[in-house]
Short mmCIF file of C-alpha atoms in Angstrom, two decimals:
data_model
loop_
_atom_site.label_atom_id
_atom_site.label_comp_id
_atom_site.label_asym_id
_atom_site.label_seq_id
_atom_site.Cartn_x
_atom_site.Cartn_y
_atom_site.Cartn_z
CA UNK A 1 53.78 -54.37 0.99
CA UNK A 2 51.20 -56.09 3.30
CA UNK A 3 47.64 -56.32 2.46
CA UNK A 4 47.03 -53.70 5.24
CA UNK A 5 49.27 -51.06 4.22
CA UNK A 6 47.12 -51.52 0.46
CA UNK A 7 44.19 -50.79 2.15
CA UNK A 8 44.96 -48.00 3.88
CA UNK A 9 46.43 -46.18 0.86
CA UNK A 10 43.03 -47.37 -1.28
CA UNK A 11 40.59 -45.93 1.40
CA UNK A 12 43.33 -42.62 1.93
CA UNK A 13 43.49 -41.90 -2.06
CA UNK A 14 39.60 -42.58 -2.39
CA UNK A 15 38.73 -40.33 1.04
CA UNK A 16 40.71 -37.37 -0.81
CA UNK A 17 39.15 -37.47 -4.34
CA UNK A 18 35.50 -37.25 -2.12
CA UNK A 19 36.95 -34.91 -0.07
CA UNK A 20 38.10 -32.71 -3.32
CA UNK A 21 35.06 -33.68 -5.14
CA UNK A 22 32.87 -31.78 -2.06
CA UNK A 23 35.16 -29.11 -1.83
CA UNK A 24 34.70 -28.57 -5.89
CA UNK A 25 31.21 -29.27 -5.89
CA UNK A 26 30.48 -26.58 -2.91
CA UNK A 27 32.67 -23.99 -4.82
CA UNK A 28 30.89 -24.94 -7.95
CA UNK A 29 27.50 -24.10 -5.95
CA UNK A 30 28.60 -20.66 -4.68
CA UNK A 31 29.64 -20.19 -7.96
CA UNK A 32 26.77 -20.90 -9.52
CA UNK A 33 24.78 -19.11 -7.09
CA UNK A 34 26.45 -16.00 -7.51
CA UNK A 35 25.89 -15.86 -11.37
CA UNK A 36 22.03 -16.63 -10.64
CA UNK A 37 22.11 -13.38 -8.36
CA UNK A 38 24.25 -11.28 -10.46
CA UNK A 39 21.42 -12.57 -13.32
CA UNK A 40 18.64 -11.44 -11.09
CA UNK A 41 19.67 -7.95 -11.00
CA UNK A 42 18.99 -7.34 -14.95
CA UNK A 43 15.85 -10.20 -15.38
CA UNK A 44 12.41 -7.99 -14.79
CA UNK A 45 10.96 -10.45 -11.99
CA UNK A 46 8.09 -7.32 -11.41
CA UNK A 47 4.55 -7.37 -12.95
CA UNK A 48 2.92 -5.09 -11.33
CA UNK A 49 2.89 -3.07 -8.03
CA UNK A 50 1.30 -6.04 -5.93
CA UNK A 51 2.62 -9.12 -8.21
CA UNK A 52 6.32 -10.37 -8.77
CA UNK A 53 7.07 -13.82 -10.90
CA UNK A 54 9.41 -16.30 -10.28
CA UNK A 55 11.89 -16.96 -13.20
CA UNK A 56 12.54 -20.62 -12.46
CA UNK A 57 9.39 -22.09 -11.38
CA UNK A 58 7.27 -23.59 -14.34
CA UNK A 59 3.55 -24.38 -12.97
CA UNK A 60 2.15 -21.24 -10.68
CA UNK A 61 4.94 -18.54 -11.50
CA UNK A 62 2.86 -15.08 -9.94
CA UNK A 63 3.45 -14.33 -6.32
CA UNK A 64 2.78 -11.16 -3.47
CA UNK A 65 6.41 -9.93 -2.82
CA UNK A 66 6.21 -10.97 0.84
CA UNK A 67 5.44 -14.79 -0.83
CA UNK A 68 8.77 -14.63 -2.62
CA UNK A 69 10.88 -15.63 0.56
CA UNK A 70 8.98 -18.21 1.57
CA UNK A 71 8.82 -19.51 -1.81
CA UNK A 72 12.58 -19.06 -2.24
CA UNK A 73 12.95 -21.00 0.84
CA UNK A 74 10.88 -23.49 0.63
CA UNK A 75 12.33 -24.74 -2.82
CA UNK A 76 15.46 -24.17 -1.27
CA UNK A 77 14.94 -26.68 1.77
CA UNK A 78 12.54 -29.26 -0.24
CA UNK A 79 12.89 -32.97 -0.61
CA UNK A 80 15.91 -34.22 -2.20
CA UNK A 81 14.26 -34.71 -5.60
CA UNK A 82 14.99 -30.79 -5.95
CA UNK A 83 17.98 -30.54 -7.91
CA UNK A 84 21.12 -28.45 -6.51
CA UNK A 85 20.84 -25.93 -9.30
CA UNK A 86 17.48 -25.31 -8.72
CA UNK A 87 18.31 -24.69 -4.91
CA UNK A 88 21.20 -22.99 -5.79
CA UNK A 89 18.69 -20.86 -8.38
CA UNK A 90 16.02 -20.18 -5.48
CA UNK A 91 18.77 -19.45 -2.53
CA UNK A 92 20.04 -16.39 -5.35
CA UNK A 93 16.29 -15.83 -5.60
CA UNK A 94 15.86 -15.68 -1.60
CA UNK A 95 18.87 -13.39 -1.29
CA UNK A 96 17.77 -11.12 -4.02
CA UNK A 97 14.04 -10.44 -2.77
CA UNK A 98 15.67 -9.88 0.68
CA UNK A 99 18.19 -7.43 -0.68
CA UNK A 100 16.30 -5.18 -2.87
CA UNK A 101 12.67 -5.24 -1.72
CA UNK A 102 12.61 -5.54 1.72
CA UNK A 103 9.51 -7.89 2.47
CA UNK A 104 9.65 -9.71 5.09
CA UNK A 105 9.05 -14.12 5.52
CA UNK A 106 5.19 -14.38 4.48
CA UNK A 107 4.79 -16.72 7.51
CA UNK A 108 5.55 -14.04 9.64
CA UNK A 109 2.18 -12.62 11.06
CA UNK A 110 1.48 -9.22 9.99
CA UNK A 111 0.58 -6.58 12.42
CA UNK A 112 -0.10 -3.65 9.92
CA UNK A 113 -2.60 -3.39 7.57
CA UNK A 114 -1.01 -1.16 5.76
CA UNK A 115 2.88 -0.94 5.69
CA UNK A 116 5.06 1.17 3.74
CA UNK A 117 7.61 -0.96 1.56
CA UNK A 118 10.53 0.71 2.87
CA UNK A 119 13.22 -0.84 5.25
CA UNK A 120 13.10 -0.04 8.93
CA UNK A 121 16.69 1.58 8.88
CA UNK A 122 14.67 4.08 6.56
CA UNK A 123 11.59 5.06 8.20
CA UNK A 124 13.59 7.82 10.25
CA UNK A 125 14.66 9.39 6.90
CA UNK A 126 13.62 12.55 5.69
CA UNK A 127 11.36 12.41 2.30
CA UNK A 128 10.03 15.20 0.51
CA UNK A 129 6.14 15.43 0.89
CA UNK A 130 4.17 14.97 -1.20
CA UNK A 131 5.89 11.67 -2.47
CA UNK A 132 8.73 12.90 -5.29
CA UNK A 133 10.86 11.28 -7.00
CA UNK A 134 13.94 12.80 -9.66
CA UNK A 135 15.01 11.27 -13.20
CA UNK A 136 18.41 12.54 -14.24
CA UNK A 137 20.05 12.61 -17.32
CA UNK A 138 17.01 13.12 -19.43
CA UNK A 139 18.75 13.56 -23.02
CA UNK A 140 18.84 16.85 -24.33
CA UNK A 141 19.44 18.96 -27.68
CA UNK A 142 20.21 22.06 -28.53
CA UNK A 143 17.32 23.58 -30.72
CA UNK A 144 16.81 27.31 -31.70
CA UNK A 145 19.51 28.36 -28.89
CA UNK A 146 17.77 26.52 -26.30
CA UNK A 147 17.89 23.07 -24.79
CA UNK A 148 14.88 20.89 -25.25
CA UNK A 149 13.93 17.14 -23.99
CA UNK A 150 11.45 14.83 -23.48
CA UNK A 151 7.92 16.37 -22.35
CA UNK A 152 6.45 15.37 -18.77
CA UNK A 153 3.70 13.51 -20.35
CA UNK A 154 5.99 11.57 -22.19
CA UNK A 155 8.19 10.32 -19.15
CA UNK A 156 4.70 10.17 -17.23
CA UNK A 157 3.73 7.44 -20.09
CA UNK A 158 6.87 5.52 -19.53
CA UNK A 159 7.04 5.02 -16.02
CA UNK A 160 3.14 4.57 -15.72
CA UNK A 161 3.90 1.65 -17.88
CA UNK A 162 6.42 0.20 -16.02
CA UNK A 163 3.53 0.14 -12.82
CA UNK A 164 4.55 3.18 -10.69
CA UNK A 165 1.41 5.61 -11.52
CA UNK A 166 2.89 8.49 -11.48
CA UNK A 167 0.52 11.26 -11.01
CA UNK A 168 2.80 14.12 -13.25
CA UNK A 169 6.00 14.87 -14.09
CA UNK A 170 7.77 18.15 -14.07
CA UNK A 171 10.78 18.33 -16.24
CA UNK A 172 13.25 21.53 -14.45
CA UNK A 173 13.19 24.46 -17.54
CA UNK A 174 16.31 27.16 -16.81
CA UNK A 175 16.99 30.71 -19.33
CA UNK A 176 19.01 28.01 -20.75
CA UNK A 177 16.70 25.14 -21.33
CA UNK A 178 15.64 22.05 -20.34
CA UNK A 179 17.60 21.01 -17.78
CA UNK A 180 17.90 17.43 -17.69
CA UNK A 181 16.38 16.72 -14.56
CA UNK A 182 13.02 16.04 -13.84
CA UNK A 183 10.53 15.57 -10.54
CA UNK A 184 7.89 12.69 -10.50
CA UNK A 185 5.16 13.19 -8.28
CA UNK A 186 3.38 10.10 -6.99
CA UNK A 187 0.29 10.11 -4.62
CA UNK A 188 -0.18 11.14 -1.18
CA UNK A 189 -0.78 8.17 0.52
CA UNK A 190 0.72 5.09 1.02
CA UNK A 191 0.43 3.51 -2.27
CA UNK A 192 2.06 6.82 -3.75
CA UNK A 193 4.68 5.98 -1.43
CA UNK A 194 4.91 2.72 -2.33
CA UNK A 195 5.48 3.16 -5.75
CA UNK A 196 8.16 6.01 -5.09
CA UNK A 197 10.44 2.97 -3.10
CA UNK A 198 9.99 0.44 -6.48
CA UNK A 199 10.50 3.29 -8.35
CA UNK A 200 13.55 4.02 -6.88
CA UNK A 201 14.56 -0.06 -6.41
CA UNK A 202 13.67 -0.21 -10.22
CA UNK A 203 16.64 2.24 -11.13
CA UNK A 204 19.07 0.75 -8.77
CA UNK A 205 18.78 -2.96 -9.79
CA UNK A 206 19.50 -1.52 -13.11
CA UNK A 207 23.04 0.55 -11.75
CA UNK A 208 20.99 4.06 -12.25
CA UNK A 209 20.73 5.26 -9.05
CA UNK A 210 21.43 8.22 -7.54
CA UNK A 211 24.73 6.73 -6.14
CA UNK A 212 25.73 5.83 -9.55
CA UNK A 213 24.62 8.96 -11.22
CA UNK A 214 26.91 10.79 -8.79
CA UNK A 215 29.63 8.89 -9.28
CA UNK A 216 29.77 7.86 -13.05
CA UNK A 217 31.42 11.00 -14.95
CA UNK A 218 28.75 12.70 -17.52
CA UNK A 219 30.92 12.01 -19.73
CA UNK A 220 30.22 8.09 -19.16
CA UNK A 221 26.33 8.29 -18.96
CA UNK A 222 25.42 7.67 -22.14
CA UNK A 223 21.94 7.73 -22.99
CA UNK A 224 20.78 6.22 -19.83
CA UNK A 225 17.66 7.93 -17.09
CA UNK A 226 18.86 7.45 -13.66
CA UNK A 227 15.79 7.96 -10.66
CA UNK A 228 15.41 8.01 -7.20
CA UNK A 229 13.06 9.04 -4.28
CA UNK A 230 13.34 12.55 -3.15
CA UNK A 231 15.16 12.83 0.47
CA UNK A 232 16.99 15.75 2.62
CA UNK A 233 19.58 16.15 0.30
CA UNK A 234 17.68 16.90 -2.44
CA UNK A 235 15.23 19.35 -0.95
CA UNK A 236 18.26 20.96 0.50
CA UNK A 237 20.25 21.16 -2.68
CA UNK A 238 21.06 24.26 -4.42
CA UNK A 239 19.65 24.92 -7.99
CA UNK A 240 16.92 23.91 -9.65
CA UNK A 241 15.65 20.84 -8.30
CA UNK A 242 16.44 22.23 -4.58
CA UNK A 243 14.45 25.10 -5.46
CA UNK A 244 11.50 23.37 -7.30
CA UNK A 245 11.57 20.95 -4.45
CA UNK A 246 10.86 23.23 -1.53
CA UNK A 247 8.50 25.04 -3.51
CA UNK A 248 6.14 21.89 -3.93
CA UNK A 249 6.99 19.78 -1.17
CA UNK A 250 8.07 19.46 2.63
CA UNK A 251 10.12 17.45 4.34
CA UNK A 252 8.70 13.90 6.98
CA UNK A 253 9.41 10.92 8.24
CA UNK A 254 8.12 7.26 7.19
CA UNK A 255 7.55 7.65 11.20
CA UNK A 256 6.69 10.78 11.41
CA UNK A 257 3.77 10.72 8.55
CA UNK A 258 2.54 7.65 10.32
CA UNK A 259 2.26 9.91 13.92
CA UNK A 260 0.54 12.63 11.33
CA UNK A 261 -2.14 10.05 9.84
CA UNK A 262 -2.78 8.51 13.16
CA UNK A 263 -3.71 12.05 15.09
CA UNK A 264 -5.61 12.74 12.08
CA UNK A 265 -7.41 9.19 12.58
CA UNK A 266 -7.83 9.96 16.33
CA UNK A 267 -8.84 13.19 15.26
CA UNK A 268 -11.71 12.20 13.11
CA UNK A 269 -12.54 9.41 15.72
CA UNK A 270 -13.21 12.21 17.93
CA UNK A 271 -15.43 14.66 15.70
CA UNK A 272 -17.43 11.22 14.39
CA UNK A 273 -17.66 10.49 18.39
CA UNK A 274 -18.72 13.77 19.08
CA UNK A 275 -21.41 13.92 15.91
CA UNK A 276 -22.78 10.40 16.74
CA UNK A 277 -23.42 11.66 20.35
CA UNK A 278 -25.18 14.43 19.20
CA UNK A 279 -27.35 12.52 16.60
CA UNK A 280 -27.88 10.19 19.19
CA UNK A 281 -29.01 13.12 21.79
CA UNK A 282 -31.29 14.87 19.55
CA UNK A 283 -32.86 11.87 18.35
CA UNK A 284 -33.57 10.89 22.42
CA UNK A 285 -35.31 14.37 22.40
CA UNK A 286 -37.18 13.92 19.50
CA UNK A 287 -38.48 10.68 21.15
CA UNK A 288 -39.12 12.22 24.18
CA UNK A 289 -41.33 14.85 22.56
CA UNK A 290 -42.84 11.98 19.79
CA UNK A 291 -43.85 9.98 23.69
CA UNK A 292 -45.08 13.68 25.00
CA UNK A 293 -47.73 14.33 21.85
CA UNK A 294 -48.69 10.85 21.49
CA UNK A 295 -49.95 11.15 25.40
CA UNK A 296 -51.48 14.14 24.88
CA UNK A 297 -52.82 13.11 21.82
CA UNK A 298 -54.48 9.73 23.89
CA UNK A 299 -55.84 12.56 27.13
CA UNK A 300 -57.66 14.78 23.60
CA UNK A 301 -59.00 11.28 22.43
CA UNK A 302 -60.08 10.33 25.89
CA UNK A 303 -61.55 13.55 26.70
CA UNK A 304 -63.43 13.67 22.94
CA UNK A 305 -64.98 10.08 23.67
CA UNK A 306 -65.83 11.56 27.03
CA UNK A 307 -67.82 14.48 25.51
CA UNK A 308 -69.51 12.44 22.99
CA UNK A 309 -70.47 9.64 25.48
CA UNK A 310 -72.51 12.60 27.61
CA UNK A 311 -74.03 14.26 24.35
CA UNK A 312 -75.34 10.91 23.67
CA UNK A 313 -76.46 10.06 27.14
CA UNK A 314 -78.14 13.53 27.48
CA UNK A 315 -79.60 13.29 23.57
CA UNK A 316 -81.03 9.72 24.46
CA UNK A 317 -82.95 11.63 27.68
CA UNK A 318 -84.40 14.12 25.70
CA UNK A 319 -85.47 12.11 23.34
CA UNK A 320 -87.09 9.79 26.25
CA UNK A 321 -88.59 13.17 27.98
CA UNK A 322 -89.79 14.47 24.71
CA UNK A 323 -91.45 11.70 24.05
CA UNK A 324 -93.23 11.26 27.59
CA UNK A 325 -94.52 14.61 27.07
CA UNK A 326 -95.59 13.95 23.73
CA UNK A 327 -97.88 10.89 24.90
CA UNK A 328 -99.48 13.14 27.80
CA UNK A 329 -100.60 15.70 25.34
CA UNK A 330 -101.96 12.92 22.89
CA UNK A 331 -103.94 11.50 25.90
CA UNK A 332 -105.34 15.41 27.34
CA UNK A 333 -106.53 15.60 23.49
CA UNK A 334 -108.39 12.43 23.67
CA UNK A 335 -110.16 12.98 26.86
CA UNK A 336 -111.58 17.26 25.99
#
């Protein structure tokens, strides 16, 4: 076999092995990758409602939820001394923040100062109003006849621990009992509605949603609470929690509550226009009438120091005549 013929098989055998050792490396990566997001979904990477930690970074580990991405990314596209699990780790981490908390890349400029954290596929969805949220499959026993469960207060505790300030929660009583179900309400505004979304998120990431909870048999439960924000369907449904509901609630937009706060904005715009107008007219008047008395007061002054410059004047002749007269009768007396 000539020395060429060696070669070529050499460089052939050794172009396949790095060849397969790419192809297994890149399927060990997506591999790998995979597990790390599949991980993500039961590690707790929220602290609180404004502050989410990275699980893989060891020096500052806090960030805002619209730092993750960029975070996630950057680590992902760093210098080569980054290690492919730990891009493998942060491209699971990117993919997870993007998935389930829909922030957006925190180099993005803003153009809200205060944006709902829900999805823009979502903001023409109907919500109940005030912000509401249901827990399902509250355990349950029978007591006296009747059905009992956890009280509201309780719950209330529980998920104002987790960080989603709940401001009460109802538990759903029938002639039978408690019924299992249960209605969170959150706060009006923004941040209410806020918390309602991680509220929900929080139950999903965990397979307790309200897709699961309708599909898993009762049967297959278990022991488990499954919660999420209070749409359409709900206020629509029949029952208990329908009724309860539209009782307490109404149904809006993300959109459409936005519309609502903004004419309410323009609205007060207009009566604080309107007041500082006035204020500002009746204040003009007031100086108008403050320039009015102080000339008047000036003409009184001028006219006083008038009056009292011709009493003196006429005084001071008097005196002077009074005086002549005086001296005439002092020199008559002398002479008789």
């Amino acid at each position: 076999m000539s020395n060429n013929n060696v070669m070529f098989q050499v460089w052939f055998v050794m172009s396949y092995k790095s060849e397969e050792r790419d192809i297994s490396e890149s399927e060990f990566q997506e591999e790998y990758e995979l597990r790390k997001y599949e991980y993500l979904k039961r590690e707790r990477i929220r602290v609180s409602n404004s502050v989410y930690r990275c699980p893989y970074r060891i020096g500052k580990r806090y960030y805002h939820p619209k730092e993750l991405p960029q975070h996630a990314s950057n680590l992902d596209r760093g210098s080569q001394r980054r290690t492919r699990g730990e891009q493998a780790r942060h491209r699971a981490l990117e993919r997870f923040v993007r998935r389930y908390l829909c922030v957006e890349d925190s180099s993005e400029p803003s153009t809200t100062t205060e944006s709902p954290a829900v999805c823009d596929r979502d903001k023409e969805r109907l919500f109940v109003w005030p912000w509401m949220g249901v827990v399902a499959n509250v355990p349950t026993q029978v007591k006296d006849g009747r059905r009992v469960g956890e009280s509201g207060s309780k719950l209330r505790h529980e998920l104002a621990t987790k960080g989603f300030d709940p401001v009460s929660v109802h538990p759903l009583w029938s002639c039978f009992g408690h019924s299992g179900l249960a209605v969170v309400e959150f706060k009006n505004g923004w941040d209410g509605f806020n918390n309602a979304i991680m509220f929900e998120k929080d139950f999903d990431l965990n397979h307790c949603g309200k897709k699961d909870y309708v599909t898993i048999l009762e049967r297959d439960r278990g022991q488990r609470l499954y919660g999420w924000i209070a749409r359409d369907d709900d206020y629509k449904a029949n029952g208990l929690l329908g009724e309860h509901l539209r009782k307490n609630g109404d149904l809006k937009t993300v959109c459409g509550k936005e519309a609502e706060d903004q004419r309410k904005d323009a609205k007060l715009l207009c009566n604080l226009t309107s007041t500082l107008k006035e204020k500002y007219d009746h204040l003009r008047e007031m100086e108008i009438r403050y320039e009015e008395t102080t000339q008047s007061l000036i003409k009184v002054m001028d006219q006083k120091d008038s009056m009292v410059k011709s009493y003196n004047e006429g005084m001071f002749q008097f005196c002077k005549f009074a005086k002549r007269v005086k001296q005439k009768k002092t020199i008559s007396g002398i002479l008789l």
